[in-house]
Coordinates of C-alpha atoms in Angstrom, one line a residue:
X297 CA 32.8 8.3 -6.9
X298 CA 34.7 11.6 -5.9
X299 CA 32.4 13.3 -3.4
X300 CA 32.5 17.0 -5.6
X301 CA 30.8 15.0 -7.8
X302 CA 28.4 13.5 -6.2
X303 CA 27.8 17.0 -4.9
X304 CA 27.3 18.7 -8.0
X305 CA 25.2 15.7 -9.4
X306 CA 23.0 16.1 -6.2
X307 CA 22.9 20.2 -6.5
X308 CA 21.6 19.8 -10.4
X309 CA 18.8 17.3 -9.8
X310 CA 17.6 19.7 -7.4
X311 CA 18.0 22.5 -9.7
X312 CA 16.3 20.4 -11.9
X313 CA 12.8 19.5 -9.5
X314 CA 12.8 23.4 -9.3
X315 CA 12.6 23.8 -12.6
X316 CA 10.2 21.6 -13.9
X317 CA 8.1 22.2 -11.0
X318 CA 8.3 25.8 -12.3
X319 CA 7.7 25.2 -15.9
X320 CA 4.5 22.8 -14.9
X321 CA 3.0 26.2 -13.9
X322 CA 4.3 28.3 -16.2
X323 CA 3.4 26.7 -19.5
X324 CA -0.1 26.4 -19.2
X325 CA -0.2 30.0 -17.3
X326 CA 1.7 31.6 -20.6
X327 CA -0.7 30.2 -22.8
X328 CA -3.6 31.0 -21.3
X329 CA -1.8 35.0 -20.8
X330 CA -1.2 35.1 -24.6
X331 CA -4.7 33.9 -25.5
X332 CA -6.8 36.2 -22.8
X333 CA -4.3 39.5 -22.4
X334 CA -2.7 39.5 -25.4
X335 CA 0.6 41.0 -25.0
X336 CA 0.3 43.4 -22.1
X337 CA 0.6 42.5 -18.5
X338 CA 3.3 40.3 -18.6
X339 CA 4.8 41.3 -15.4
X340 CA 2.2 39.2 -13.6
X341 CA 3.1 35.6 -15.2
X342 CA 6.1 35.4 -13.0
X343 CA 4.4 36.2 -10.0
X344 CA 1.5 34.1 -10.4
X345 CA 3.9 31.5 -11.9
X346 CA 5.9 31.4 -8.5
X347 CA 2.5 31.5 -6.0
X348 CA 1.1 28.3 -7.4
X349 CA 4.3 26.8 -6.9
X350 CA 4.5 27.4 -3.5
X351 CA 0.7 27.0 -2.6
X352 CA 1.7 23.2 -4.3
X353 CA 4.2 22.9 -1.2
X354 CA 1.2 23.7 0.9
X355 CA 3.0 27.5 1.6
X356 CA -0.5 29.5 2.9
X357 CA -1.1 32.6 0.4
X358 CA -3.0 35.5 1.9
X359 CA -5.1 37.0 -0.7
X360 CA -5.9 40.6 -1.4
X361 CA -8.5 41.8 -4.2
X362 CA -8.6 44.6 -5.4
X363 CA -11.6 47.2 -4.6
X364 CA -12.2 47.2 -8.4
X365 CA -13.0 43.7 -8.3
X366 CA -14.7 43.5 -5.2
X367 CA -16.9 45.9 -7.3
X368 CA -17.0 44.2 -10.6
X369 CA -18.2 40.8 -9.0
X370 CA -20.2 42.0 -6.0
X371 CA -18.3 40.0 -3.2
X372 CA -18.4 41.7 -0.3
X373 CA -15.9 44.1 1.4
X374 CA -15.7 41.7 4.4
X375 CA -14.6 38.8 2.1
X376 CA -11.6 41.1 0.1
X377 CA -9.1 39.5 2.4
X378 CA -8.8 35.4 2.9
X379 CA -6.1 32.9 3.4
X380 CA -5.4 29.8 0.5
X381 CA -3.7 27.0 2.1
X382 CA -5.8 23.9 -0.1
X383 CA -2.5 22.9 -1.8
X384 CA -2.7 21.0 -5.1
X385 CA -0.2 18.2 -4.0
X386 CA 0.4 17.3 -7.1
X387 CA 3.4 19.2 -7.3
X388 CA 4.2 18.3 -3.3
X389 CA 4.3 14.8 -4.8
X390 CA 6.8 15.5 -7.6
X391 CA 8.9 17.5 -5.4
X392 CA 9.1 14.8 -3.3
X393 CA 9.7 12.0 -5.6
X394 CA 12.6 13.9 -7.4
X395 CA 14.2 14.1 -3.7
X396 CA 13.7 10.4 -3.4
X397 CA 15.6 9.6 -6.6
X398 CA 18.6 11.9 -6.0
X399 CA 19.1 10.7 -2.6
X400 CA 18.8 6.3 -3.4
X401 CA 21.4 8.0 -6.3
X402 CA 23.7 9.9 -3.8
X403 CA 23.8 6.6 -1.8
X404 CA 24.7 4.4 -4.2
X405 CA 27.4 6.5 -5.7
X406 CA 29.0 6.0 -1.6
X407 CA 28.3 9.8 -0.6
X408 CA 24.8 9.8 0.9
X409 CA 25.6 12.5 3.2
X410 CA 27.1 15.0 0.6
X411 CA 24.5 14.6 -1.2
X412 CA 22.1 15.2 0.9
X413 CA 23.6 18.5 1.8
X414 CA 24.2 19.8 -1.2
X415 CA 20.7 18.7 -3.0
X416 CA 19.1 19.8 0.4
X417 CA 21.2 23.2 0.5
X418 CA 20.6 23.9 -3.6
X419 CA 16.5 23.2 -3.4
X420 CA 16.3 25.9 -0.4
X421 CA 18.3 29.1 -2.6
X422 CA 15.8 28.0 -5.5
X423 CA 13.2 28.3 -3.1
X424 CA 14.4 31.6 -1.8
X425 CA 15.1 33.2 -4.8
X426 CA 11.4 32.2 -6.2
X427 CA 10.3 33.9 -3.2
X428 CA 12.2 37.6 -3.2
X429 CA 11.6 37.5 -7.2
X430 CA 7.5 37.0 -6.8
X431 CA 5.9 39.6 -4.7
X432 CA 2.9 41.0 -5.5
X433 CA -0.2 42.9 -4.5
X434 CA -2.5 40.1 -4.2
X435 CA -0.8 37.0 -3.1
X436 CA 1.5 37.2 -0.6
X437 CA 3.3 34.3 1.9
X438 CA 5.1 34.4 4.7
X439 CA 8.7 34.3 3.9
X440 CA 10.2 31.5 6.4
X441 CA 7.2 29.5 5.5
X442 CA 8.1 30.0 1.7
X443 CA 11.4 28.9 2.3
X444 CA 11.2 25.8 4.8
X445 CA 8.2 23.9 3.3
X446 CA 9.5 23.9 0.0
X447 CA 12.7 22.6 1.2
X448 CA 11.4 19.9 3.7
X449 CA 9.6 18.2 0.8
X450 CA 12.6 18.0 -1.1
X451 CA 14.8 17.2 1.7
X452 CA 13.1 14.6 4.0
X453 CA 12.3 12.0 1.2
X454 CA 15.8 12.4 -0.5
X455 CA 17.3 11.6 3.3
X456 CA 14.8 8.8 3.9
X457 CA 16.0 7.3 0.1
X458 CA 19.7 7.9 0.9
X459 CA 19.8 5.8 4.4
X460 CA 17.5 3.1 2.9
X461 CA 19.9 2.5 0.1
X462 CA 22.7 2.9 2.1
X463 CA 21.3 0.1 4.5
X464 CA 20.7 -2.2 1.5
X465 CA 24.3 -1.4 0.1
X466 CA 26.7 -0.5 2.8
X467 CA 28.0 3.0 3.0
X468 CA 31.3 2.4 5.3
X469 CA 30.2 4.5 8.0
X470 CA 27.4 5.4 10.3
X471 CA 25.0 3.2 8.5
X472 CA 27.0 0.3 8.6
X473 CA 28.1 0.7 11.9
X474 CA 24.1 0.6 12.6
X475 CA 23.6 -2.8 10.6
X476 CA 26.2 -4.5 12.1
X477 CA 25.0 -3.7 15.6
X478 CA 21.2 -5.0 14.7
X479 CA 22.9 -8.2 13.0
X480 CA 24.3 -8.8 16.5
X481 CA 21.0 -9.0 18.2
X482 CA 19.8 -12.3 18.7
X483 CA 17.4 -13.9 15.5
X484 CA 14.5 -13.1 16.6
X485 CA 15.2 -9.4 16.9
X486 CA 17.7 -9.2 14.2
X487 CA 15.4 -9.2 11.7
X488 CA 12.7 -6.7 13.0
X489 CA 13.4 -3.5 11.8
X490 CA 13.7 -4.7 8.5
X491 CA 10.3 -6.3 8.7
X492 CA 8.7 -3.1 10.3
X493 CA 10.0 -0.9 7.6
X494 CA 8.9 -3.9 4.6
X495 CA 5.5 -3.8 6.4
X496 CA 5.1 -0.6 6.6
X497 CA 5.8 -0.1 2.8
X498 CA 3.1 -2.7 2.2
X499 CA 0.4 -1.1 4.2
X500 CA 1.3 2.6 3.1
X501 CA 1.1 0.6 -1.0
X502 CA -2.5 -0.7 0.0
X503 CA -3.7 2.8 1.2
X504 CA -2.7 4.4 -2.1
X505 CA -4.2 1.7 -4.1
X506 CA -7.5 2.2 -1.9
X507 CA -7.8 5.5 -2.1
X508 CA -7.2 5.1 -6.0
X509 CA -10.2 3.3 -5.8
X510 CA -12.2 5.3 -4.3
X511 CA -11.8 8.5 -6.2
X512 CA -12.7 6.4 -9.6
X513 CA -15.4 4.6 -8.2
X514 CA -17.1 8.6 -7.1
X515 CA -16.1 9.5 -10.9
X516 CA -18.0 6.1 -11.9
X517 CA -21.2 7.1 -9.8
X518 CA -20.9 10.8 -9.7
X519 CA -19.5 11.3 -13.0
X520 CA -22.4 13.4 -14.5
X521 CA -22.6 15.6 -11.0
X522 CA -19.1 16.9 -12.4
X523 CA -20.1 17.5 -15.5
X524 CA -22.7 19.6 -14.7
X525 CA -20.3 22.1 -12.3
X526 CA -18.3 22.2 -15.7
X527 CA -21.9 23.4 -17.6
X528 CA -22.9 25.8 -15.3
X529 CA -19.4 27.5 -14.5
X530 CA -20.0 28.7 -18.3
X531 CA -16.6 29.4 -19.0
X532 CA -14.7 29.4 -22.6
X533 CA -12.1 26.9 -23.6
X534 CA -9.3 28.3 -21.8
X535 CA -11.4 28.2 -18.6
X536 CA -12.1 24.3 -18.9
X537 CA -8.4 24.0 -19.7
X538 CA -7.5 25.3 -16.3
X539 CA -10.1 23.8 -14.2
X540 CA -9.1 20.7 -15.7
X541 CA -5.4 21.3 -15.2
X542 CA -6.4 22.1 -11.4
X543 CA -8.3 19.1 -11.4
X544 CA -5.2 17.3 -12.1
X545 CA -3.1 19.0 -9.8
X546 CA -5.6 18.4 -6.8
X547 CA -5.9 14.7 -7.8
X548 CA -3.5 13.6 -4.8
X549 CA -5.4 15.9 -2.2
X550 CA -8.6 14.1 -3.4
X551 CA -7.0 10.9 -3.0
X552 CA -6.0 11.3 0.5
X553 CA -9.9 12.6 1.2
X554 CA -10.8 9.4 -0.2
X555 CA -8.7 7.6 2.5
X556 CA -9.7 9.5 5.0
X557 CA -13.8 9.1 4.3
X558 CA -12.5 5.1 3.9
X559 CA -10.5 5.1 7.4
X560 CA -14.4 6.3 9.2
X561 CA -14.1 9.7 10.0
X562 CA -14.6 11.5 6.6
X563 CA -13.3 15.0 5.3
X564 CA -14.5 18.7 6.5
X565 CA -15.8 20.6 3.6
X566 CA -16.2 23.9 5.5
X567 CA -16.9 25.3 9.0
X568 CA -20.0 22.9 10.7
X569 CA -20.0 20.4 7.4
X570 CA -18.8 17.2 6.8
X571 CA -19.1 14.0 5.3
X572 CA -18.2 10.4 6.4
X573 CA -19.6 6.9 5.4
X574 CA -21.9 6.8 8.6
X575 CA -23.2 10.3 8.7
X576 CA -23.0 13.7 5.6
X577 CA -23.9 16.9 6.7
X578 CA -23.2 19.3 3.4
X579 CA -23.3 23.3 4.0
X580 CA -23.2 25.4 0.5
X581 CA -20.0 24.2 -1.4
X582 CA -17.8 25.9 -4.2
X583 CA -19.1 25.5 -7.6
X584 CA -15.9 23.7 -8.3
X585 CA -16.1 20.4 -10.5
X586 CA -14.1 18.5 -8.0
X587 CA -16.5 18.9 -5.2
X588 CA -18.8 16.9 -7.7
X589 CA -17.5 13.7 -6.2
X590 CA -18.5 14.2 -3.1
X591 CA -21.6 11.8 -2.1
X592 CA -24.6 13.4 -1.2
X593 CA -25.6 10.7 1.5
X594 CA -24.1 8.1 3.6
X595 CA -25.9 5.2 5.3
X596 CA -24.8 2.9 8.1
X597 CA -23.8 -0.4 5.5
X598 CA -21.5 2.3 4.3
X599 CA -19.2 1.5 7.2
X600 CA -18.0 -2.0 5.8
X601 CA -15.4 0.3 3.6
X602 CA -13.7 0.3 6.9
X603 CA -12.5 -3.7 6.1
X604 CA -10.8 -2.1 3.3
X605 CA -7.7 -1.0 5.7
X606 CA -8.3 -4.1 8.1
X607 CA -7.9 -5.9 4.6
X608 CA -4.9 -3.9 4.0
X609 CA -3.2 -5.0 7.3
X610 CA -4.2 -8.3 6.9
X611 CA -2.2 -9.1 4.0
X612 CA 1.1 -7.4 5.4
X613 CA 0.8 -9.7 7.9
X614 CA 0.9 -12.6 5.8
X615 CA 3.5 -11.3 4.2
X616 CA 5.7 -10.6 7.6
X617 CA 4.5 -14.0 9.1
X618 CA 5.8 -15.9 6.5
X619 CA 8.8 -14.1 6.4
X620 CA 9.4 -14.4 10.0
X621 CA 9.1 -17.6 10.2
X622 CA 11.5 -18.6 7.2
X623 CA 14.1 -16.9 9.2
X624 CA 13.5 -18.0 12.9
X625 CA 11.9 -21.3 12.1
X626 CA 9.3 -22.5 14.8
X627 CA 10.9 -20.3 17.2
X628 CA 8.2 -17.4 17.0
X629 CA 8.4 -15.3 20.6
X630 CA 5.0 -13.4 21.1
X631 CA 7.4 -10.0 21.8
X632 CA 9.2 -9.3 19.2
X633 CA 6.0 -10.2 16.7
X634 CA 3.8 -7.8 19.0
X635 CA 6.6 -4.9 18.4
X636 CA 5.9 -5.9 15.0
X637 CA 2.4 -5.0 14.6
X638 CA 2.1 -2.0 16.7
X639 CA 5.4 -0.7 14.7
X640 CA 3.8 -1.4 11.6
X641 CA 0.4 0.5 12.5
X642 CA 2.0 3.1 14.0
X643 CA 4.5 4.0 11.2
X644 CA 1.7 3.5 8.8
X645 CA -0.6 5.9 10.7
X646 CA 2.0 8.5 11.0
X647 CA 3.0 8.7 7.5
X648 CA -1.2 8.6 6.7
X649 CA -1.5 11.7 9.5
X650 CA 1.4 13.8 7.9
X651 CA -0.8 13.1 4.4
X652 CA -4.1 14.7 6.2
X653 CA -2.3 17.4 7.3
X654 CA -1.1 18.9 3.6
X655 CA -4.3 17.9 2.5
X656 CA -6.0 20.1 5.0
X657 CA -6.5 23.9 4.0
X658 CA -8.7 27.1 3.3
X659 CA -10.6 27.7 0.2
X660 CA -11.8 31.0 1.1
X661 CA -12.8 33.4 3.8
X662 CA -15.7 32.6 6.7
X663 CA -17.0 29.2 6.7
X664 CA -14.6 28.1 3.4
X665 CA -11.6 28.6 6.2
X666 CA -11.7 24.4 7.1
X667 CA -11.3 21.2 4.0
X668 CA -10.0 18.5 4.8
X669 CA -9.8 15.2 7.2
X670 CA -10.2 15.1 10.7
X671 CA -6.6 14.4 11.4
X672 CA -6.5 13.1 14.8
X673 CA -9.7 10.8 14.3
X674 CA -8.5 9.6 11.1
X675 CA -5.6 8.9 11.8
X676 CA -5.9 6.6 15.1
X677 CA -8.9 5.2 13.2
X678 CA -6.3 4.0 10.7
X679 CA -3.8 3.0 13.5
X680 CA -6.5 0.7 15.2
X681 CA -7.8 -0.9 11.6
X682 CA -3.8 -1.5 11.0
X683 CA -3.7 -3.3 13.9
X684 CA -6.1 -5.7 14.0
X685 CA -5.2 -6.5 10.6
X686 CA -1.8 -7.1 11.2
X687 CA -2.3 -8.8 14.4
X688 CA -4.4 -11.7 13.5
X689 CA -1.6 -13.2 10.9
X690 CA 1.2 -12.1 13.0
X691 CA -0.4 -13.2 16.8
X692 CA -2.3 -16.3 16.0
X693 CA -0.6 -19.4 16.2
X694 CA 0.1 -21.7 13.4
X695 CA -0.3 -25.3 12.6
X696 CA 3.1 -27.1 13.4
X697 CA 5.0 -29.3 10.9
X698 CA 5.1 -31.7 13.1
X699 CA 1.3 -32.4 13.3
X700 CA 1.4 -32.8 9.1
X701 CA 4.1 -35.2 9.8
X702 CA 2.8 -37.4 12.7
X703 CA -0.5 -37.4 10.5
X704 CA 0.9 -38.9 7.3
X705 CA 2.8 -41.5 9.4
X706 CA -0.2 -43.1 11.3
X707 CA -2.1 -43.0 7.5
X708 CA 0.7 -44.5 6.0
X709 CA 0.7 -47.2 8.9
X710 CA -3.0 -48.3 8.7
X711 CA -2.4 -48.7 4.8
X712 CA -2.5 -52.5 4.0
X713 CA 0.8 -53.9 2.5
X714 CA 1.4 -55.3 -1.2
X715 CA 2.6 -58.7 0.0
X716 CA -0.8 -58.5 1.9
X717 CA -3.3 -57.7 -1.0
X718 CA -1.8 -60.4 -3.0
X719 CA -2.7 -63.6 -1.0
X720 CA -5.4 -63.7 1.4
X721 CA -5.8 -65.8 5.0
X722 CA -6.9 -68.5 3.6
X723 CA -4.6 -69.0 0.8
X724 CA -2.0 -71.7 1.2
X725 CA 1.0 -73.4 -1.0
X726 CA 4.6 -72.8 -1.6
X727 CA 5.1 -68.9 -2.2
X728 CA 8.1 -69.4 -4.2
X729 CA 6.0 -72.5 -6.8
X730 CA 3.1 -69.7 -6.9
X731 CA 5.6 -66.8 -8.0
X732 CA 7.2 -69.1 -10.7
X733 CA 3.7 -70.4 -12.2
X734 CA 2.3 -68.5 -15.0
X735 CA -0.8 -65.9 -14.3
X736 CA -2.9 -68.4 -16.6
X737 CA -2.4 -71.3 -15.2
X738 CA -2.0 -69.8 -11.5
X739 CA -5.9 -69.1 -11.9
X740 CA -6.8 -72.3 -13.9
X741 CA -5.1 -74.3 -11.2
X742 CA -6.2 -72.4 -8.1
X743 CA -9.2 -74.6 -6.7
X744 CA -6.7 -77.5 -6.7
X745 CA -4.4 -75.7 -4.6
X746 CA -6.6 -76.3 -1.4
X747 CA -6.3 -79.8 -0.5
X748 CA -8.2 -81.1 2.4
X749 CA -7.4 -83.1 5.3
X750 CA -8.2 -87.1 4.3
X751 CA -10.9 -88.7 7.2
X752 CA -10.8 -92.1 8.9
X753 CA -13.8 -93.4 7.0
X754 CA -12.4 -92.6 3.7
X755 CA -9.3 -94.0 4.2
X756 CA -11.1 -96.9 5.2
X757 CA -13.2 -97.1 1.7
X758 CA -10.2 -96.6 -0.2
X759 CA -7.6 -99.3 1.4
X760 CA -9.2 -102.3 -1.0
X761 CA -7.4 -101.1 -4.3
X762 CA -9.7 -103.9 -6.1
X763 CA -12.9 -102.4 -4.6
X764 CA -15.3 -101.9 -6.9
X765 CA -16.2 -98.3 -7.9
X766 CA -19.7 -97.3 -7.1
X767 CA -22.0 -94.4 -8.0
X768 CA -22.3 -92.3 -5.3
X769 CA -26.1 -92.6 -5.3
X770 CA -25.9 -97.0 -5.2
X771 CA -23.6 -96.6 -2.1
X772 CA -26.2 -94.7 -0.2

């Protein structure tokens, strides 16, 4: 494909992420502003619009009330200036996944790097025209931050999409050049990297299906702590629309919380309070439904959710083992299988750190200024639980073949032969007369088949053919 193409294909699906991004706000937002203001005040839809677009790509929004409201609701003057950095990743997470798409698309139209450019180059002019078209009295960001965050969530997945598929298909140029240079590396390095990065996919597949898990099994046990919060907030229909809409949009941030509090060290919820499976200390909280889900006590059997991520690590390494030995055979050097499993764990923890960071933030001013996971101790908890799961398929040795095989033979020898079971020791007689006799009369004849050896005395008594024939009983 001609690469002006490929560049305006790439530039409109990132005009397109924008968008939709955009119109996920603005819909609900215009609904709600017809319903509650009626028809005046429109010139703040566009703003607010644009602010909870960028607070999705975890852009901090310093927040200014008004004296009027500070006075209406009785917070205090001390509290009429905070910092909102809690983003609702659900739009990080679409962002990102449009970016993915273009850039596996760029690559296999054979222009990864134009594409990346241009869909790169496009997402960050929508993000700075969001930006100079949305300030306001009350929410305002810092303009470099507005423009790069935005951008890097487009722009690192669709690069990390574009050289994956241009590894799996061939690009004719740097890619290549890479692949053909690892092919030329002895086996049992050849295939490494592409085992790390299949690994790595597995573990970072498990995590989200754990942390899935988690958040419904709180909304199975907790379920009627949330639907209290939604009682007494006491707000109308339109309210419960957008706390449930926010609920939505803060479902990934709750789902990394949950791997967090499964990985050991738990989540901060506030300045001084926290909660892990081993230990909860809870401060006052937001009435917020969300923070429903959060359990109320932790006890020490609570740590066996840590086997969840050794479990995790366990099965990629099944899957890498078998793998590595179909290619390599029974060839399986203790290097390049330990570079393996630290890869693996590493990678994995990494990509789990960079989650804890967006999903780390401030609700509000004084003690609401820290939510989220203890990145650093979550993350090497993860690293360590990776690694031992890993290691014990990938660094244990296996049975060899060979042993099967030497096993089968010696059972095969001690089995008795069919020649063997036919006839026993003591049988005796022409094999060939015994194979040509009928089964019936085989058996019928069988006691005459043993014929003794003739003594001295009976030959003897039977030389006289004129003798006469006694009972037994009158000879004696």
């Amino acid at each position: 494909m001609h690469r002006l193409i490929i560049a305006l294909l790439a530039a409109f699906d990132a005009l397109v992420a924008a968008a939709v991004g955009l119109v996920a706000v603005l819909a609900p937002l215009t609904v709600m502003w017809a319903v509650s203001l009626g028809a005046t005040h429109w010139e703040g839809l566009w703003p607010a619009t644009a602010t909870v677009w960028q607070l999705g790509h975890h852009v901090p929004q310093t927040i200014t009330l008004e004296p009027e409201y500070l006075i209406a609701s009785g917070v205090p003057v001390e509290a009429a200036t905070f910092v909102l950095s809690l983003a609702p990743l659900a739009f990080f997470a679409f962002t990102a996944w449009a970016g993915a798409r273009s850039g596996a698309r760029a690559a296999r139209a054979g222009g990864w790097i134009t594409g990346f450019v241009s869909g790169a180059l496009i997402f960050a002019l929508a993000a700075v025209v969001i930006e100079l078209t949305s300030s306001n009295a009350i929410a305002a960001s810092e303009a470099g931050l507005a423009v790069a965050l935005p951008t890097l969530a487009y722009g690192v997945p669709l690069l990390l999409a574009a050289v994956v598929r241009a590894w799996i298909d061939g690009d004719d140029g740097p890619i290549d050049a890479l692949h053909d240079w690892v092919d030329g590396l002895p086996t049992v390095w050849a295939e490494t990297p592409a085992l790390i990065m299949r690994g790595t996919a597995a573990v970072l597949l498990g995590f989200a299906m754990i942390s899935a898990v988690g958040v419904v099994a709180s909304i199975l046990t907790r379920g009627s702590e949330v639907i209290a919060l939604y009682q007494a907030s006491g707000v109308d229909a339109i309210g419960a629309t957008v706390f449930a809409l926010a609920s939505f949009a803060y479902l990934p941030t709750l789902m990394i919380w949950s791997l967090a509090w499964i990985s050991g060290p738990g989540i901060m919820l506030g300045t001084g309070a926290s909660v892990s499976p081993a230990a909860t200390h809870l401060g006052v909280l937001p009435g917020l439904p969300p923070f429903g889900l959060v359990p109320e006590f932790s006890h020490t059997f609570l740590l066996a959710v840590i086997l969840l991520p050794i479990g995790v690590g366990l099965l990629a390494g099944f899957l890498l083992r078998a793998r590595y030995a179909a290619v390599v055979g029974d060839d399986e050097p203790y290097v390049p299988r330990i570079v393996m499993a630290a890869s693996v764990a590493a990678l994995a923890a990494g990509v789990a750190a960079v989650a804890f960071v967006l999903a780390t933030g401030s609700l509000g001013p004084g003690r609401m200024a820290d939510f989220g996971p203890h990145i650093g101790l979550a993350a090497l908890a993860l690293f360590v639980e990776v690694l031992i799961g890993v290691a014990i398929p990938l660094l244990l040795p296996r049975a060899s073949d060979d042993e099967f095989d030497a096993y089968d033979e010696s059972a095969a020898d001690d089995e008795p032969g069919e020649a063997d079971a036919g006839m026993s020791d003591d049988e005796t007689g022409p094999v060939d007369a015994a194979e040509d006799t009928p089964l019936a009369t085989r058996d019928a004849l069988a006691p005459a088949l043993v014929v003794p050896e003739p003594s001295d005395a009976s030959e003897k008594e039977h030389s006289n053919d004129d003798t006469e024939t006694k009972p037994i009983s009158d000879a004696h």
